[in-house]
Amino acid sequence: MTYTSERPPIAESSDSLRARIPGWGADLDPKDRPSVPKLQWQADRSGAHWEFPERQPEKWPRERSIEHEFLTPVFGTSCPPKGLSGALRRFSYRKYSEGRAAHWLLLLAADRVDAWESHLRSFATLRPDNPITETGVLSEVSRHGFSSRVGKKRADVKHHLADPIIVAGPWVLAAGLAYSAARKLLRRR
């Protein structure tokens, strides 16, 4: 069983693995392995003072892979899922296996949604996000942005034309939608 102090069972014998996989077991001889004293199996369960580790309390439902029967004994709590991004993450873990591309694509989408949620939350503060200064666009002019790309055989030159669209595009789109909504509201009055 996972997370116990018992030594896991070996699925195949060393001889069958050596016969099936060329080079398997090259480090089995203790004379060839400097870490052998540390790896000696202790009969008293390798010094662990527990049969199964004490479980961390779960303050809110945590996402876990559908491949696992239960949550790991210790897990991260620094960024609990919240909002629409949290709903996307929970859906991804509840519906898809970690071996499916849909699982990871949903997690990537949740990261993008989380970024936009953070941008929107920043407008409710005294210091909202500033896309001009925080994206490094000003350094293109003041820090030799163009000359650092020309003739340097950089691998990332191919997507430089798309970068302004990817970075500034959503902001321009959001500003356009806000302008159009404000204009419609003023016309109705």
mmCIF file of C-alpha atoms in Angstrom:
data_model
loop_
_atom_site.group_PDB
_atom_site.id
_atom_site.type_symbol
_atom_site.label_atom_id
_atom_site.label_comp_id
_atom_site.label_asym_id
_atom_site.label_seq_id
_atom_site.Cartn_x
_atom_site.Cartn_y
_atom_site.Cartn_z
ATOM 1 C CA MET A 1 0.000 0.000 0.000
ATOM 2 C CA THR A 2 1.201 3.512 -0.753
ATOM 3 C CA TYR A 3 2.552 5.797 2.010
ATOM 4 C CA THR A 4 3.189 3.002 4.501
ATOM 5 C CA SER A 5 6.544 2.208 6.055
ATOM 6 C CA GLU A 6 6.594 -1.305 4.558
ATOM 7 C CA ARG A 7 9.064 -2.130 1.816
ATOM 8 C CA PRO A 8 7.235 -2.308 -1.533
ATOM 9 C CA PRO A 9 7.079 -5.735 -3.185
ATOM 10 C CA ILE A 10 9.306 -6.344 -6.190
ATOM 11 C CA ALA A 11 7.221 -7.207 -9.245
ATOM 12 C CA GLU A 12 9.927 -9.266 -10.972
ATOM 13 C CA SER A 13 13.093 -10.940 -9.820
ATOM 14 C CA SER A 14 16.478 -9.332 -10.550
ATOM 15 C CA ASP A 15 17.431 -12.228 -12.833
ATOM 16 C CA SER A 16 14.327 -11.920 -15.006
ATOM 17 C CA LEU A 17 14.789 -8.146 -15.284
ATOM 18 C CA ARG A 18 18.474 -8.580 -16.204
ATOM 19 C CA ALA A 19 17.519 -11.109 -18.883
ATOM 20 C CA ARG A 20 14.782 -8.894 -20.311
ATOM 21 C CA ILE A 21 16.432 -5.427 -20.101
ATOM 22 C CA PRO A 22 20.020 -5.027 -21.352
ATOM 23 C CA GLY A 23 22.182 -3.357 -18.688
ATOM 24 C CA TRP A 24 19.619 -3.669 -15.910
ATOM 25 C CA GLY A 25 21.162 -4.124 -12.493
ATOM 26 C CA ALA A 26 24.601 -2.752 -13.365
ATOM 27 C CA ASP A 27 24.705 -1.080 -9.948
ATOM 28 C CA LEU A 28 23.497 -4.055 -7.899
ATOM 29 C CA ASP A 29 26.946 -4.915 -6.620
ATOM 30 C CA PRO A 30 27.376 -2.989 -3.320
ATOM 31 C CA LYS A 31 31.043 -2.326 -4.130
ATOM 32 C CA ASP A 32 29.952 -0.226 -7.132
ATOM 33 C CA ARG A 33 27.526 1.922 -5.141
ATOM 34 C CA PRO A 34 28.798 4.602 -2.748
ATOM 35 C CA SER A 35 25.350 5.091 -1.177
ATOM 36 C CA VAL A 36 24.944 1.494 0.019
ATOM 37 C CA PRO A 37 25.270 2.182 3.790
ATOM 38 C CA LYS A 38 22.377 4.623 3.608
ATOM 39 C CA LEU A 39 20.195 2.221 1.634
ATOM 40 C CA GLN A 40 20.382 -0.774 3.959
ATOM 41 C CA TRP A 41 16.907 -1.958 4.871
ATOM 42 C CA GLN A 42 16.241 -1.783 8.603
ATOM 43 C CA ALA A 43 14.158 -4.517 10.118
ATOM 44 C CA ASP A 44 12.537 -2.041 12.517
ATOM 45 C CA ARG A 45 10.753 -0.425 9.537
ATOM 46 C CA SER A 46 13.636 1.875 8.600
ATOM 47 C CA GLY A 47 13.355 3.963 11.744
ATOM 48 C CA ALA A 48 9.870 5.278 11.037
ATOM 49 C CA HIS A 49 7.820 5.883 14.159
ATOM 50 C CA TRP A 50 4.547 5.303 12.334
ATOM 51 C CA GLU A 51 2.815 2.584 10.368
ATOM 52 C CA PHE A 52 1.011 5.173 8.242
ATOM 53 C CA PRO A 53 1.952 8.876 8.422
ATOM 54 C CA GLU A 54 -0.336 11.220 10.309
ATOM 55 C CA ARG A 55 -2.727 12.863 7.870
ATOM 56 C CA GLN A 56 -2.793 16.610 7.423
ATOM 57 C CA PRO A 57 -6.259 18.003 8.216
ATOM 58 C CA GLU A 58 -8.262 18.923 5.135
ATOM 59 C CA LYS A 59 -9.855 22.345 5.775
ATOM 60 C CA TRP A 60 -11.660 22.384 2.427
ATOM 61 C CA PRO A 61 -12.108 19.740 -0.267
ATOM 62 C CA ARG A 62 -8.817 19.365 -2.137
ATOM 63 C CA GLU A 63 -8.446 18.291 -5.732
ATOM 64 C CA ARG A 64 -6.909 14.876 -6.215
ATOM 65 C CA SER A 65 -6.263 12.677 -9.199
ATOM 66 C CA ILE A 66 -8.882 10.044 -9.997
ATOM 67 C CA GLU A 67 -6.051 7.482 -10.117
ATOM 68 C CA HIS A 68 -5.486 7.811 -6.386
ATOM 69 C CA GLU A 69 -7.764 6.341 -3.759
ATOM 70 C CA PHE A 70 -7.206 9.206 -1.314
ATOM 71 C CA LEU A 71 -5.279 12.417 -0.877
ATOM 72 C CA THR A 72 -1.586 12.220 0.014
ATOM 73 C CA PRO A 73 -0.886 12.496 3.759
ATOM 74 C CA VAL A 74 0.648 15.966 3.272
ATOM 75 C CA PHE A 75 -0.430 18.420 0.590
ATOM 76 C CA GLY A 76 -0.051 22.075 -0.312
ATOM 77 C CA THR A 77 -2.502 24.671 0.949
ATOM 78 C CA SER A 78 -0.832 27.913 -0.157
ATOM 79 C CA CYS A 79 -3.155 28.525 -3.123
ATOM 80 C CA PRO A 80 -6.608 27.099 -2.476
ATOM 81 C CA PRO A 81 -8.786 26.970 -5.596
ATOM 82 C CA LYS A 82 -11.241 29.853 -5.836
ATOM 83 C CA GLY A 83 -13.587 31.413 -8.346
ATOM 84 C CA LEU A 84 -14.029 30.210 -11.903
ATOM 85 C CA SER A 85 -10.405 29.022 -12.086
ATOM 86 C CA GLY A 86 -10.967 26.832 -9.018
ATOM 87 C CA ALA A 87 -14.097 25.381 -10.594
ATOM 88 C CA LEU A 88 -12.109 24.551 -13.748
ATOM 89 C CA ARG A 89 -9.383 22.863 -11.676
ATOM 90 C CA ARG A 90 -11.893 20.826 -9.674
ATOM 91 C CA PHE A 91 -13.647 19.768 -12.884
ATOM 92 C CA SER A 92 -10.328 18.735 -14.442
ATOM 93 C CA TYR A 93 -9.372 16.557 -11.462
ATOM 94 C CA ARG A 94 -12.863 15.094 -11.056
ATOM 95 C CA LYS A 95 -13.440 14.249 -14.729
ATOM 96 C CA TYR A 96 -10.097 13.414 -16.383
ATOM 97 C CA SER A 97 -7.124 11.192 -15.607
ATOM 98 C CA GLU A 98 -3.680 12.783 -15.319
ATOM 99 C CA GLY A 99 -2.711 10.827 -18.423
ATOM 100 C CA ARG A 100 -5.207 12.731 -20.583
ATOM 101 C CA ALA A 101 -4.363 15.923 -22.436
ATOM 102 C CA ALA A 102 -7.778 17.347 -21.503
ATOM 103 C CA HIS A 103 -6.764 17.295 -17.825
ATOM 104 C CA TRP A 104 -3.651 19.394 -18.426
ATOM 105 C CA LEU A 105 -5.291 21.706 -20.970
ATOM 106 C CA LEU A 106 -8.034 22.482 -18.468
ATOM 107 C CA LEU A 107 -5.393 23.214 -15.822
ATOM 108 C CA LEU A 108 -3.623 25.554 -18.252
ATOM 109 C CA ALA A 109 -6.923 27.287 -19.005
ATOM 110 C CA ALA A 110 -7.563 27.581 -15.262
ATOM 111 C CA ASP A 111 -4.177 29.309 -14.858
ATOM 112 C CA ARG A 112 -5.096 31.839 -17.555
ATOM 113 C CA VAL A 113 -8.515 32.412 -15.946
ATOM 114 C CA ASP A 114 -6.815 32.842 -12.570
ATOM 115 C CA ALA A 115 -4.513 35.481 -14.076
ATOM 116 C CA TRP A 116 -7.501 37.395 -15.429
ATOM 117 C CA GLU A 117 -9.330 37.065 -12.119
ATOM 118 C CA SER A 118 -6.274 38.598 -10.443
ATOM 119 C CA HIS A 119 -6.183 41.427 -12.997
ATOM 120 C CA LEU A 120 -9.855 42.163 -12.401
ATOM 121 C CA ARG A 121 -9.398 42.030 -8.608
ATOM 122 C CA SER A 122 -6.558 44.536 -8.912
ATOM 123 C CA PHE A 123 -9.000 47.148 -10.226
ATOM 124 C CA ALA A 124 -10.724 47.086 -6.839
ATOM 125 C CA THR A 125 -7.458 48.129 -5.113
ATOM 126 C CA LEU A 126 -5.712 51.464 -4.863
ATOM 127 C CA ARG A 127 -2.935 50.234 -7.198
ATOM 128 C CA PRO A 128 -4.449 48.381 -10.183
ATOM 129 C CA ASP A 129 -2.299 46.473 -12.665
ATOM 130 C CA ASN A 130 -0.556 48.581 -15.294
ATOM 131 C CA PRO A 131 -0.100 46.536 -18.485
ATOM 132 C CA ILE A 132 2.320 49.051 -20.017
ATOM 133 C CA THR A 133 4.951 48.978 -17.286
ATOM 134 C CA GLU A 134 4.420 45.455 -15.925
ATOM 135 C CA THR A 135 4.822 43.599 -19.217
ATOM 136 C CA GLY A 136 8.255 45.083 -19.956
ATOM 137 C CA VAL A 137 7.120 46.867 -23.098
ATOM 138 C CA LEU A 138 8.991 50.045 -22.117
ATOM 139 C CA SER A 139 12.279 48.138 -21.970
ATOM 140 C CA GLU A 140 11.932 47.446 -25.697
ATOM 141 C CA VAL A 141 12.669 51.121 -26.287
ATOM 142 C CA SER A 142 14.999 51.920 -23.390
ATOM 143 C CA ARG A 143 17.055 48.699 -23.177
ATOM 144 C CA HIS A 144 18.053 47.952 -26.787
ATOM 145 C CA GLY A 145 15.140 45.590 -27.467
ATOM 146 C CA PHE A 146 15.462 45.612 -31.266
ATOM 147 C CA SER A 147 19.257 45.394 -31.446
ATOM 148 C CA SER A 148 19.291 42.427 -29.065
ATOM 149 C CA ARG A 149 17.274 40.442 -31.614
ATOM 150 C CA VAL A 150 18.885 41.304 -34.928
ATOM 151 C CA GLY A 151 21.745 39.053 -36.057
ATOM 152 C CA LYS A 152 21.990 37.111 -32.784
ATOM 153 C CA LYS A 153 20.605 33.736 -34.013
ATOM 154 C CA ARG A 154 18.103 33.663 -31.174
ATOM 155 C CA ALA A 155 15.571 30.841 -31.258
ATOM 156 C CA ASP A 156 12.698 33.018 -30.037
ATOM 157 C CA VAL A 157 12.853 35.568 -32.894
ATOM 158 C CA LYS A 158 10.166 33.732 -34.862
ATOM 159 C CA HIS A 159 7.361 34.622 -32.478
ATOM 160 C CA HIS A 160 8.351 38.235 -31.755
ATOM 161 C CA LEU A 161 5.780 39.587 -34.189
ATOM 162 C CA ALA A 162 3.056 37.676 -32.344
ATOM 163 C CA ASP A 163 4.160 38.778 -28.845
ATOM 164 C CA PRO A 164 2.477 42.220 -28.912
ATOM 165 C CA ILE A 165 -0.753 40.608 -30.060
ATOM 166 C CA ILE A 166 -0.615 37.927 -27.361
ATOM 167 C CA VAL A 167 0.341 40.331 -24.566
ATOM 168 C CA ALA A 168 -1.544 43.492 -25.506
ATOM 169 C CA GLY A 169 -4.411 41.918 -27.450
ATOM 170 C CA PRO A 170 -6.549 40.913 -24.454
ATOM 171 C CA TRP A 171 -6.042 44.338 -22.859
ATOM 172 C CA VAL A 172 -7.023 46.161 -26.054
ATOM 173 C CA LEU A 173 -10.036 43.886 -26.439
ATOM 174 C CA ALA A 174 -11.105 44.491 -22.822
ATOM 175 C CA ALA A 175 -10.683 48.264 -23.249
ATOM 176 C CA GLY A 176 -12.711 48.176 -26.470
ATOM 177 C CA LEU A 177 -15.514 46.226 -24.798
ATOM 178 C CA ALA A 178 -15.533 48.632 -21.836
ATOM 179 C CA TYR A 179 -15.624 51.624 -24.197
ATOM 180 C CA SER A 180 -18.472 50.135 -26.214
ATOM 181 C CA ALA A 181 -20.454 49.283 -23.060
ATOM 182 C CA ALA A 182 -19.964 52.800 -21.674
ATOM 183 C CA ARG A 183 -21.018 54.313 -24.994
ATOM 184 C CA LYS A 184 -24.214 52.234 -25.069
ATOM 185 C CA LEU A 185 -25.033 53.281 -21.507
ATOM 186 C CA LEU A 186 -24.547 56.968 -22.360
ATOM 187 C CA ARG A 187 -26.758 56.662 -25.455
ATOM 188 C CA ARG A 188 -29.600 55.124 -23.440
ATOM 189 C CA ARG A 189 -29.580 58.068 -21.039
#
